[in-house]
Amino acid sequence: MATDAAFGSTSRSGTGTATPENYFKNCAASVEINDTCVVTADPKFADAATGDLTPQADSELVDAGKAGETTAAYDVYGGERVFGAAIDIGAAECLADLSPRLGEHDVTVADGKVCVDVSLLKESAIVDMKLRIYRDGVVLEEKPVGVAYETSLHLEYDEPGYYAVKYMAYGAEDDVYEGVIGDGYLAGDETNVRIVTPTGPMTLQEAIYDLGTAGGKVYVDPGTYSSATPIDAYVISNAVTVIGRATDPRQVKLVHKSGVNSRIIRLSHAQAALRNVWVSGGYIFSESGASPAGNDGGGVYITSKGGTVENCVISDGVTLVYAGGGGNVYMLGGRVANCLIEGGYSCNKGDDPWSFSGSSVCLHGGLMENCVIRKAVGHEESGSATRLGGAPIMLYDTAKLLNCTVADCLGWQAGAVLVRRNGKTIPSVVNCAFYNNKALIADAVESQSVYKESTHRSNTKTTTPEEARSAFDHCAATHKINDSCIAPTDFGFADAANGDYSLTSGSPLVNVGADYTATGGVSAYDFLGATRVVKVVDIGACECPKVKLKPRLAGTFIFIR
């Protein structure tokens, strides 16, 4: 016997003359056999009681077997037979590193095509895997890889643009692994294309202006881009799309050199777009009246003419202004989708009690969908209970917040959202998750951890609590808002403490959202780039992958892992 494990067994010896211990090589048992064998009272099987005899990572059986004694490629459960430094003792191999391993993989550009070649070597614990192909900063398509142990794919694309290919692999225990296959740029007719690098010769704003009213695309290579232009560092006022040419938006960073009154970017055209970049900082300040930059939008400002921001990181914008807000994002129209909006601070200064002041994200119109908004702060400088501002998010008029996750935020009046109607028009909040947010005002009631109605005196009538509650549809929060919403004690996030708000398979947010398309959803993909609607849309920014789990044989039982 070689590389075997024997535990919990009893036997009677025969009458042969051979020495029994000589038959055993590199085995494990609860009693001593010989010097090649492991003696252990606890082999640390995954779940011996139910028949899963896979050794765990800290088991003495791992990498302790004898080499050359088996030609089998796979273990009893179908996993790779030798995984690690040496074969394990027993019938099952420990797959301590469950992440998929890439074989040959590359993204190449040749003969007018982008070619994607991938060989994925998958472990038994990986139950599903998909490739996500991005073109020009947004998901082009999602390709299933399948569940074979070795899978090779060849894909070709002939549309000009910047391509990035990533993989997502799903484990049986709600584990998710992701990585980058590669990227490449396929040139086409470059008449309306500009490429910007950190070393020039053309600046980003010069490239945007150079395209003029004809519009086009500006590709921005990895690096930090800083502008000292007064007020707005960058302005897109024509049909121009600015695209970060990187596999991670944080590799293309837009900042402002100036200190006070330095907004990062303004979009002011229905076909203006910003994709796959990191908008970092921005600072608007005014003690009273209007600042030179206006009083809104430290990071991103979208005017009523519109514009789109997709797959970006927007962080640490500040507004310290009289009657203004939107430290990170201020919208009068347009769309912000699939973005991480992180940090940011807005505080209402001066003596005017405007209800939209002091909001890190301020929407007076437009759509924000599939975004994660976390650690945002909206405050009221005076600390007065009669002041009306101070919330991480302010929604007004026709604004819509759809399938977003709002977490770990602080606000004066409300921990998450301040709702203000315009005449008879009430903004809407649909399929959103509100987690661990807090209102700072003294004597705040439980509902204020989620929302507060605006009591601003305009439009002849203030927003009532009932009207504010009616703005929410199929949301999840720590406080139940209305009958369409839920208030789970456990949201089923993968790792909320570390900012991972993707959903595990047992989450109560799965398959309980309102119809995504009917409620105004535009993007076909969620915050992570996965298909947005698999069956029924989930609540929050991330869709649970809903992978089909394969059975693993364990003794005489079938387990769904």
Coordinates of C-alpha atoms in Angstrom, one line a residue:
M1 CA 0.0 0.0 0.0
A2 CA 1.3 3.5 -0.9
T3 CA -0.1 6.9 -0.2
D4 CA -3.2 5.6 1.5
A5 CA -5.0 6.8 4.6
A6 CA -6.7 4.5 7.2
F7 CA -8.8 6.0 10.0
G8 CA -11.6 4.7 12.2
S9 CA -11.0 1.0 11.1
T10 CA -10.5 -2.3 13.0
S11 CA -9.2 -5.6 11.7
R12 CA -8.0 -9.1 12.7
S13 CA -4.5 -10.2 11.6
G14 CA -4.0 -13.4 9.6
T15 CA -1.3 -16.0 10.3
G16 CA 1.1 -15.1 7.5
T17 CA 4.8 -14.7 8.1
A18 CA 5.5 -11.4 6.4
T19 CA 6.1 -8.3 8.5
P20 CA 2.9 -6.2 8.0
E21 CA 4.5 -2.8 8.3
N22 CA 6.6 -3.4 5.3
Y23 CA 3.6 -3.2 3.0
F24 CA 2.9 0.4 3.9
K25 CA 4.7 3.4 2.3
N26 CA 3.9 7.0 3.0
C27 CA 0.6 6.2 4.5
A28 CA -1.3 7.9 7.3
A29 CA -3.1 6.3 10.2
S30 CA -4.1 6.8 13.8
V31 CA -1.5 4.4 14.9
E32 CA 2.2 4.1 14.2
I33 CA 3.1 1.9 11.2
N34 CA 6.7 2.7 10.1
D35 CA 9.0 5.6 9.6
T36 CA 7.6 6.5 6.1
C37 CA 4.1 7.0 7.5
V38 CA 2.2 9.8 9.2
V39 CA 0.7 9.2 12.6
T40 CA -2.2 11.6 13.3
A41 CA -5.3 11.5 15.4
D42 CA -7.0 14.2 13.2
P43 CA -6.4 14.0 9.4
K44 CA -8.5 17.1 9.1
F45 CA -10.8 15.9 6.4
A46 CA -13.3 18.5 5.0
D47 CA -16.3 16.7 6.4
A48 CA -15.7 13.1 7.2
A49 CA -19.1 12.7 8.9
T50 CA -20.9 13.2 5.6
G51 CA -18.3 11.5 3.4
D52 CA -16.1 14.3 2.1
L53 CA -12.6 13.1 2.8
T54 CA -10.7 15.9 1.1
P55 CA -7.8 17.0 3.3
Q56 CA -7.9 20.6 4.4
A57 CA -4.9 22.9 3.7
D58 CA -3.4 22.4 7.2
S59 CA -3.8 18.6 7.2
E60 CA -0.7 16.5 7.7
L61 CA -1.7 14.4 4.6
V62 CA -1.1 17.3 2.2
D63 CA 2.1 16.9 0.1
A64 CA 3.1 13.8 2.2
G65 CA 2.5 11.1 -0.4
K66 CA 5.0 9.0 -2.3
A67 CA 5.8 10.1 -5.8
G68 CA 5.5 7.8 -8.9
E69 CA 3.0 5.4 -7.4
T70 CA 0.0 6.5 -9.5
T71 CA -0.6 7.5 -13.1
A72 CA -4.1 8.9 -12.4
A73 CA -4.6 12.4 -13.6
Y74 CA -7.5 13.1 -11.2
D75 CA -8.5 12.2 -7.7
V76 CA -11.7 10.5 -6.5
Y77 CA -13.6 13.8 -6.8
G78 CA -12.3 14.7 -10.2
G79 CA -9.8 17.2 -9.0
E80 CA -6.2 17.4 -10.2
R81 CA -4.4 14.4 -8.6
V82 CA -1.1 16.2 -7.9
F83 CA -1.7 19.7 -6.7
G84 CA 1.2 21.4 -4.9
A85 CA 4.7 20.2 -4.1
A86 CA 3.7 16.5 -4.0
I87 CA 0.8 14.1 -4.1
D88 CA -1.4 14.0 -1.0
I89 CA -2.0 10.9 1.1
G90 CA -5.5 9.5 0.5
A91 CA -8.0 9.4 -2.3
A92 CA -8.6 13.1 -2.5
E93 CA -6.2 15.9 -3.3
C94 CA -6.3 19.2 -1.3
L95 CA -6.9 22.1 -3.6
A96 CA -5.8 24.7 -1.2
D97 CA -5.5 27.3 -4.0
L98 CA -8.9 27.0 -5.5
S99 CA -8.4 29.8 -8.0
P100 CA -8.3 28.8 -11.7
R101 CA -4.9 28.6 -13.4
L102 CA -4.2 30.0 -16.8
G103 CA -2.5 27.9 -19.4
E104 CA -1.5 29.7 -22.6
H105 CA -3.3 33.0 -22.8
D106 CA -2.9 36.2 -24.8
V107 CA -4.7 39.0 -26.6
T108 CA -3.0 39.9 -29.9
V109 CA -3.7 42.3 -32.7
A110 CA -2.9 41.1 -36.2
D111 CA -4.3 41.2 -39.7
G112 CA -7.0 43.7 -38.7
K113 CA -8.3 41.6 -35.8
V114 CA -8.1 41.4 -32.1
C115 CA -7.5 37.7 -31.2
V116 CA -8.2 36.2 -27.8
D117 CA -6.6 32.9 -27.1
V118 CA -7.1 31.3 -23.7
S119 CA -6.4 28.0 -22.2
L120 CA -7.9 27.7 -18.7
L121 CA -6.9 24.9 -16.4
K122 CA -9.6 24.5 -13.8
E123 CA -9.8 22.9 -10.5
S124 CA -12.7 20.7 -9.3
A125 CA -13.8 23.4 -6.9
I126 CA -14.4 25.9 -9.8
V127 CA -18.0 25.3 -10.9
D128 CA -18.3 28.0 -13.5
M129 CA -16.1 30.4 -15.4
K130 CA -16.8 33.3 -17.8
L131 CA -14.7 35.7 -19.9
R132 CA -15.7 39.3 -20.1
I133 CA -14.7 41.2 -23.2
Y134 CA -14.5 45.0 -22.8
R135 CA -14.4 47.3 -25.8
D136 CA -13.7 51.0 -25.3
G137 CA -14.2 50.8 -21.5
V138 CA -17.6 49.0 -21.4
V139 CA -18.5 45.3 -21.5
L140 CA -19.0 44.1 -25.0
E141 CA -20.1 40.6 -24.2
E142 CA -19.7 37.8 -21.6
K143 CA -18.6 34.4 -22.9
P144 CA -19.1 31.2 -20.8
V145 CA -16.0 29.0 -20.7
G146 CA -17.8 25.9 -19.4
V147 CA -16.8 23.4 -16.7
A148 CA -14.3 21.0 -18.5
Y149 CA -11.0 20.5 -16.7
E150 CA -9.1 21.9 -19.6
T151 CA -10.8 24.5 -21.9
S152 CA -9.4 26.4 -24.8
L153 CA -11.1 29.4 -26.5
H154 CA -10.3 31.4 -29.6
L155 CA -12.2 34.6 -30.2
E156 CA -11.8 37.2 -32.9
Y157 CA -13.1 40.8 -33.1
D158 CA -12.7 43.2 -36.1
E159 CA -14.3 46.4 -34.7
P160 CA -11.7 49.0 -34.0
G161 CA -11.2 50.0 -30.4
Y162 CA -9.4 49.2 -27.1
Y163 CA -10.1 45.6 -25.9
A164 CA -9.5 44.2 -22.4
V165 CA -10.3 40.6 -21.5
K166 CA -10.9 39.4 -18.0
Y167 CA -12.0 36.2 -16.4
M168 CA -14.4 35.5 -13.6
A169 CA -14.4 32.1 -11.9
Y170 CA -17.0 30.9 -9.4
G171 CA -16.3 28.4 -6.6
A172 CA -18.8 26.1 -5.0
E173 CA -18.6 27.9 -1.7
D174 CA -19.5 31.3 -3.1
D175 CA -15.9 32.1 -3.8
V176 CA -15.2 34.4 -6.8
Y177 CA -11.9 34.7 -8.5
E178 CA -11.0 37.3 -11.2
G179 CA -8.1 38.2 -13.3
V180 CA -6.9 39.8 -16.5
I181 CA -6.2 37.8 -19.7
G182 CA -4.8 40.7 -21.6
D183 CA -5.6 43.8 -23.6
G184 CA -4.9 45.3 -27.1
Y185 CA -5.8 48.2 -29.3
L186 CA -7.1 47.7 -32.9
A187 CA -6.6 50.9 -34.9
G188 CA -9.1 51.8 -37.6
D189 CA -9.9 55.1 -39.3
E190 CA -8.0 57.4 -36.9
T191 CA -9.4 60.7 -38.3
N192 CA -11.6 61.2 -35.3
V193 CA -9.3 59.5 -32.8
R194 CA -6.7 61.1 -30.5
I195 CA -4.4 59.2 -28.2
V196 CA -3.0 60.9 -25.0
T197 CA 0.0 59.9 -23.0
P198 CA 1.4 61.4 -19.8
T199 CA 4.3 62.8 -21.7
G200 CA 2.3 64.5 -24.4
P201 CA 2.7 66.1 -26.9
M202 CA -1.1 66.8 -26.6
T203 CA -2.8 67.3 -23.3
L204 CA -6.1 65.6 -22.6
Q205 CA -8.1 68.9 -22.9
E206 CA -6.3 69.8 -26.1
A207 CA -7.2 66.4 -27.5
I208 CA -10.9 66.9 -26.6
Y209 CA -11.0 70.4 -28.2
D210 CA -9.1 69.2 -31.2
L211 CA -11.9 66.9 -32.2
G212 CA -14.3 69.8 -32.2
T213 CA -18.0 69.5 -33.1
A214 CA -17.4 66.5 -35.2
G215 CA -16.7 64.5 -32.1
G216 CA -14.8 61.3 -31.7
K217 CA -12.8 59.3 -29.2
V218 CA -9.8 60.2 -27.0
Y219 CA -7.9 57.2 -25.6
V220 CA -5.9 58.0 -22.5
D221 CA -2.9 55.8 -21.6
P222 CA -2.1 54.8 -18.0
G223 CA -0.7 57.6 -15.8
T224 CA -1.7 60.7 -13.8
Y225 CA -3.2 63.6 -15.7
S226 CA -3.2 67.0 -13.9
S227 CA -4.6 70.2 -15.2
A228 CA -4.3 73.7 -13.7
T229 CA -7.1 75.1 -15.9
P230 CA -9.2 77.4 -13.7
I231 CA -12.5 75.9 -12.4
D232 CA -12.9 72.8 -14.6
A233 CA -9.8 70.8 -15.3
Y234 CA -11.5 69.1 -18.2
V235 CA -14.7 69.9 -20.1
I236 CA -16.5 67.6 -22.7
S237 CA -19.0 69.8 -24.5
N238 CA -19.2 67.9 -27.8
A239 CA -19.9 64.3 -28.8
V240 CA -16.5 63.1 -27.5
T241 CA -15.9 59.9 -25.6
V242 CA -12.8 59.8 -23.3
I243 CA -11.7 56.3 -22.6
G244 CA -9.0 55.1 -20.2
R245 CA -6.8 52.6 -22.1
A246 CA -6.1 50.3 -19.1
T247 CA -7.4 47.1 -17.6
D248 CA -8.2 49.0 -14.3
P249 CA -9.7 52.5 -14.2
R250 CA -7.4 53.4 -11.3
Q251 CA -4.5 53.2 -13.8
V252 CA -5.7 56.4 -15.5
K253 CA -6.0 59.1 -12.9
L254 CA -7.5 62.6 -13.5
V255 CA -6.7 65.3 -10.9
H256 CA -6.6 69.1 -10.6
K257 CA -3.4 70.9 -9.8
S258 CA -5.2 73.8 -8.1
G259 CA -6.6 73.8 -4.6
V260 CA -9.8 75.7 -4.0
N261 CA -12.5 75.8 -6.7
S262 CA -11.1 73.1 -8.9
R263 CA -13.6 70.7 -10.3
I264 CA -12.2 67.7 -12.2
I265 CA -14.6 67.3 -15.1
R266 CA -17.8 68.8 -16.6
L267 CA -19.9 67.0 -19.2
S268 CA -22.3 69.1 -21.2
H269 CA -23.5 67.2 -24.3
A270 CA -25.9 64.3 -24.7
Q271 CA -23.2 62.2 -26.5
A272 CA -20.4 63.3 -24.2
A273 CA -18.9 60.3 -22.3
L274 CA -16.3 59.4 -19.8
R275 CA -15.2 55.7 -19.4
N276 CA -12.7 53.6 -17.4
V277 CA -10.8 56.4 -15.6
W278 CA -10.3 57.4 -12.0
V279 CA -11.6 60.9 -11.1
S280 CA -9.8 61.8 -7.9
G281 CA -10.5 64.8 -5.8
G282 CA -11.9 68.1 -6.8
Y283 CA -12.7 70.9 -4.3
I284 CA -15.4 73.6 -4.5
F285 CA -15.5 76.2 -1.7
S286 CA -17.7 79.2 -0.9
E287 CA -18.6 80.8 2.5
S288 CA -21.6 82.6 1.0
G289 CA -23.2 83.2 -2.4
A290 CA -21.7 81.5 -5.4
S291 CA -18.1 80.4 -5.8
P292 CA -16.3 81.1 -9.2
A293 CA -17.0 77.4 -10.1
G294 CA -20.6 77.5 -9.0
N295 CA -21.6 75.6 -5.8
D296 CA -21.9 72.1 -7.0
G297 CA -19.9 69.1 -8.1
G298 CA -16.3 68.7 -7.0
G299 CA -15.5 65.6 -9.0
V300 CA -18.0 65.2 -11.8
Y301 CA -20.6 67.7 -13.0
I302 CA -23.2 66.7 -15.6
T303 CA -25.3 69.6 -16.9
S304 CA -28.9 69.4 -18.0
K305 CA -27.5 68.9 -21.6
G306 CA -26.5 65.4 -20.5
G307 CA -23.6 63.0 -20.7
T308 CA -22.6 59.6 -19.6
V309 CA -20.0 58.3 -17.0
E310 CA -19.4 54.6 -17.0
N311 CA -17.1 52.1 -15.3
C312 CA -15.2 54.8 -13.5
V313 CA -13.9 55.3 -10.0
I314 CA -14.9 58.7 -8.5
S315 CA -13.5 59.5 -5.1
D316 CA -12.7 62.1 -2.5
G317 CA -14.4 65.1 -4.1
V318 CA -15.3 67.9 -1.7
T319 CA -17.8 70.8 -1.7
L320 CA -17.7 73.2 1.3
V321 CA -20.2 75.7 0.0
Y322 CA -23.2 77.9 0.7
A323 CA -26.3 76.1 -0.6
G324 CA -24.5 73.6 -2.8
G325 CA -23.6 69.9 -2.9
G326 CA -22.3 67.0 -4.9
G327 CA -18.8 66.6 -3.5
N328 CA -18.2 63.6 -5.8
V329 CA -21.1 63.8 -8.4
Y330 CA -23.6 66.5 -9.3
M331 CA -26.2 65.7 -12.0
L332 CA -28.8 67.8 -13.7
G333 CA -29.3 65.1 -16.3
G334 CA -27.4 62.3 -18.1
R335 CA -26.4 58.9 -16.7
V336 CA -23.8 57.5 -14.3
A337 CA -23.4 53.7 -14.4
N338 CA -21.3 50.9 -13.0
C339 CA -19.1 53.3 -11.1
L340 CA -17.5 53.1 -7.6
I341 CA -18.2 56.4 -5.8
E342 CA -16.1 56.3 -2.7
G343 CA -15.4 58.8 0.1
G344 CA -16.1 62.4 -0.7
Y345 CA -17.3 65.1 1.7
S346 CA -19.9 67.8 1.3
C347 CA -20.9 70.4 3.9
N348 CA -23.4 73.2 3.8
K349 CA -21.8 76.4 4.9
G350 CA -23.4 79.8 5.5
D351 CA -26.8 80.6 6.9
D352 CA -29.2 79.4 4.2
P353 CA -31.2 76.2 5.0
W354 CA -31.2 74.7 1.5
S355 CA -32.2 71.0 1.6
F356 CA -29.8 69.9 -1.2
S357 CA -26.8 71.3 0.5
G358 CA -24.1 69.0 1.9
S359 CA -24.6 66.0 -0.3
S360 CA -21.7 63.9 -1.6
V361 CA -23.9 62.7 -4.5
C362 CA -26.5 65.1 -5.7
L363 CA -29.0 64.3 -8.4
H364 CA -31.4 66.9 -9.7
G365 CA -32.2 64.7 -12.6
G366 CA -30.8 61.8 -14.6
L367 CA -30.1 58.2 -13.8
M368 CA -27.5 56.6 -11.6
E369 CA -27.5 52.8 -11.9
N370 CA -25.4 49.8 -10.8
C371 CA -23.1 51.9 -8.7
V372 CA -21.6 51.3 -5.3
I373 CA -21.6 54.4 -3.1
R374 CA -19.6 53.9 0.1
K375 CA -18.1 56.0 2.9
A376 CA -19.6 59.2 1.6
V377 CA -20.3 62.0 4.1
G378 CA -22.9 64.8 3.9
H379 CA -22.9 67.3 6.7
E380 CA -24.4 70.6 8.0
E381 CA -21.8 73.0 9.4
S382 CA -24.0 74.6 12.0
G383 CA -25.1 71.3 13.5
S384 CA -28.6 72.8 13.8
A385 CA -31.7 70.6 14.0
T386 CA -33.6 73.2 12.0
R387 CA -31.2 73.1 9.0
L388 CA -32.3 71.0 6.2
G389 CA -29.1 69.8 4.5
G390 CA -26.6 67.1 5.1
A391 CA -27.0 63.6 3.6
P392 CA -24.6 61.5 1.5
I393 CA -27.2 61.4 -1.4
M394 CA -29.7 64.1 -2.4
L395 CA -32.5 63.2 -4.9
Y396 CA -34.7 65.8 -6.4
D397 CA -37.4 66.1 -9.1
T398 CA -37.0 63.3 -11.8
A399 CA -33.8 61.8 -10.5
K400 CA -33.6 58.0 -10.3
L401 CA -31.3 55.8 -8.2
L402 CA -31.5 52.3 -9.6
N403 CA -29.8 49.1 -8.5
C404 CA -27.2 50.8 -6.4
T405 CA -25.6 49.7 -3.1
V406 CA -25.1 52.5 -0.5
A407 CA -23.0 51.4 2.4
D408 CA -21.0 52.8 5.3
C409 CA -22.1 56.4 4.8
L410 CA -22.7 59.2 7.3
G411 CA -25.1 62.1 7.0
W412 CA -26.5 64.9 9.2
Q413 CA -30.2 64.6 8.4
A414 CA -30.1 61.1 6.8
G415 CA -27.6 58.3 6.7
A416 CA -28.2 57.7 3.0
V417 CA -30.8 59.6 1.1
L418 CA -32.6 63.0 1.4
V419 CA -35.7 63.0 -0.8
R420 CA -37.1 66.2 -2.1
R421 CA -40.0 66.5 -4.5
N422 CA -40.6 69.2 -7.1
G423 CA -44.2 70.1 -7.4
K424 CA -45.9 66.7 -7.8
T425 CA -42.8 65.0 -9.1
I426 CA -41.1 62.7 -6.6
P427 CA -37.7 61.1 -7.4
S428 CA -37.4 57.3 -7.4
V429 CA -35.2 54.8 -5.6
V430 CA -35.5 51.3 -7.1
N431 CA -33.8 48.0 -6.2
C432 CA -31.2 49.7 -4.0
A433 CA -29.5 48.2 -1.0
F434 CA -28.8 50.4 2.1
Y435 CA -26.3 49.0 4.5
N436 CA -24.7 50.3 7.7
N437 CA -25.4 54.0 7.1
K438 CA -25.9 56.4 10.0
A439 CA -27.6 59.8 10.6
L440 CA -25.6 62.0 12.9
I441 CA -28.3 64.5 14.1
A442 CA -29.3 64.1 17.7
D443 CA -32.5 62.1 18.4
A444 CA -32.5 60.7 14.9
V445 CA -35.2 58.0 14.5
E446 CA -34.4 54.6 13.0
S447 CA -35.7 55.4 9.5
Q448 CA -33.1 58.3 9.3
S449 CA -30.4 55.7 8.9
V450 CA -31.8 55.3 5.4
Y451 CA -33.8 58.4 4.4
K452 CA -35.3 61.7 5.4
E453 CA -37.9 63.8 3.7
S454 CA -36.8 67.3 2.7
T455 CA -38.8 70.0 4.5
H456 CA -37.5 72.7 2.1
R457 CA -40.1 75.5 1.8
S458 CA -40.1 75.9 -2.0
N459 CA -42.9 74.6 -4.3
T460 CA -45.6 75.8 -1.9
K461 CA -45.4 72.5 0.0
T462 CA -42.7 70.5 1.7
T463 CA -42.1 66.8 1.1
T464 CA -44.0 64.7 3.6
P465 CA -42.7 61.5 5.2
E466 CA -45.3 59.5 3.2
E467 CA -44.1 61.0 -0.1
A468 CA -40.5 60.2 0.8
R469 CA -41.3 56.6 1.6
S470 CA -43.2 56.3 -1.6
A471 CA -40.0 57.1 -3.5
F472 CA -38.6 53.7 -2.6
D473 CA -39.5 50.6 -4.6
H474 CA -38.2 47.0 -3.9
C475 CA -35.2 48.2 -1.8
A476 CA -33.4 46.5 1.1
A477 CA -32.4 48.4 4.2
T478 CA -31.7 47.9 7.9
H479 CA -35.1 49.6 8.4
K480 CA -38.1 48.6 6.5
I481 CA -39.2 51.5 4.4
N482 CA -42.5 50.4 2.9
D483 CA -44.4 47.2 2.0
S484 CA -42.4 46.7 -1.3
C485 CA -39.1 46.7 0.6
I486 CA -37.3 44.3 2.8
A487 CA -35.2 44.7 6.0
P488 CA -32.9 41.6 6.3
T489 CA -30.7 41.1 9.3
D490 CA -28.0 39.6 7.0
F491 CA -27.7 41.1 3.5
G492 CA -25.6 38.1 2.3
F493 CA -22.7 40.3 1.1
A494 CA -19.5 38.5 0.3
D495 CA -17.2 40.7 2.4
A496 CA -18.9 44.0 3.3
A497 CA -16.2 44.8 5.9
N498 CA -13.7 45.1 3.0
G499 CA -16.0 46.7 0.5
D500 CA -17.1 43.6 -1.4
Y501 CA -20.9 44.0 -1.8
S502 CA -21.3 41.1 -4.2
L503 CA -24.1 38.7 -3.3
T504 CA -23.6 35.2 -2.0
S505 CA -26.1 32.5 -3.2
G506 CA -28.1 32.6 0.1
S507 CA -28.6 36.4 0.1
P508 CA -32.2 37.5 0.7
L509 CA -31.5 40.2 -2.0
V510 CA -31.4 37.6 -4.8
N511 CA -34.3 37.5 -7.3
V512 CA -36.5 40.0 -5.4
G513 CA -36.0 43.2 -7.4
A514 CA -38.6 45.1 -9.5
D515 CA -38.4 44.6 -13.2
Y516 CA -35.1 46.2 -14.3
T517 CA -36.0 47.3 -17.8
A518 CA -39.5 48.5 -16.9
T519 CA -38.1 50.7 -14.1
G520 CA -35.7 52.4 -16.5
G521 CA -32.5 50.2 -16.4
V522 CA -30.1 50.8 -19.3
S523 CA -26.9 48.9 -18.7
A524 CA -27.0 45.2 -19.6
Y525 CA -24.3 44.5 -17.0
D526 CA -23.9 45.0 -13.3
F527 CA -21.3 46.8 -11.2
L528 CA -18.8 44.0 -11.6
G529 CA -19.5 43.5 -15.3
A530 CA -21.7 40.4 -15.0
T531 CA -25.0 40.0 -16.8
R532 CA -27.4 42.3 -15.0
V533 CA -30.5 40.1 -15.1
V534 CA -30.0 36.4 -14.9
K535 CA -33.6 35.4 -13.9
V536 CA -35.2 38.1 -11.8
V537 CA -33.0 41.1 -11.1
D538 CA -31.4 41.2 -7.6
I539 CA -31.4 44.2 -5.2
G540 CA -28.2 46.2 -5.2
A541 CA -25.3 46.9 -7.5
C542 CA -24.2 43.3 -8.0
E543 CA -26.1 40.4 -9.5
C544 CA -25.6 37.0 -7.8
P545 CA -23.9 34.8 -10.5
K546 CA -26.4 31.9 -10.1
V547 CA -24.0 29.4 -11.4
K548 CA -25.0 25.8 -12.1
L549 CA -23.2 23.7 -9.5
K550 CA -21.8 20.3 -10.6
P551 CA -21.9 17.2 -8.3
R552 CA -18.9 15.8 -6.7
L553 CA -18.7 12.1 -5.9
A554 CA -17.9 11.3 -2.2
G555 CA -18.1 7.7 -1.3
T556 CA -21.6 6.5 -2.0
F557 CA -23.1 10.0 -1.7
I558 CA -23.7 12.9 -4.2
F559 CA -22.9 16.3 -2.8
I560 CA -23.7 19.6 -4.4
R561 CA -20.8 21.8 -3.6

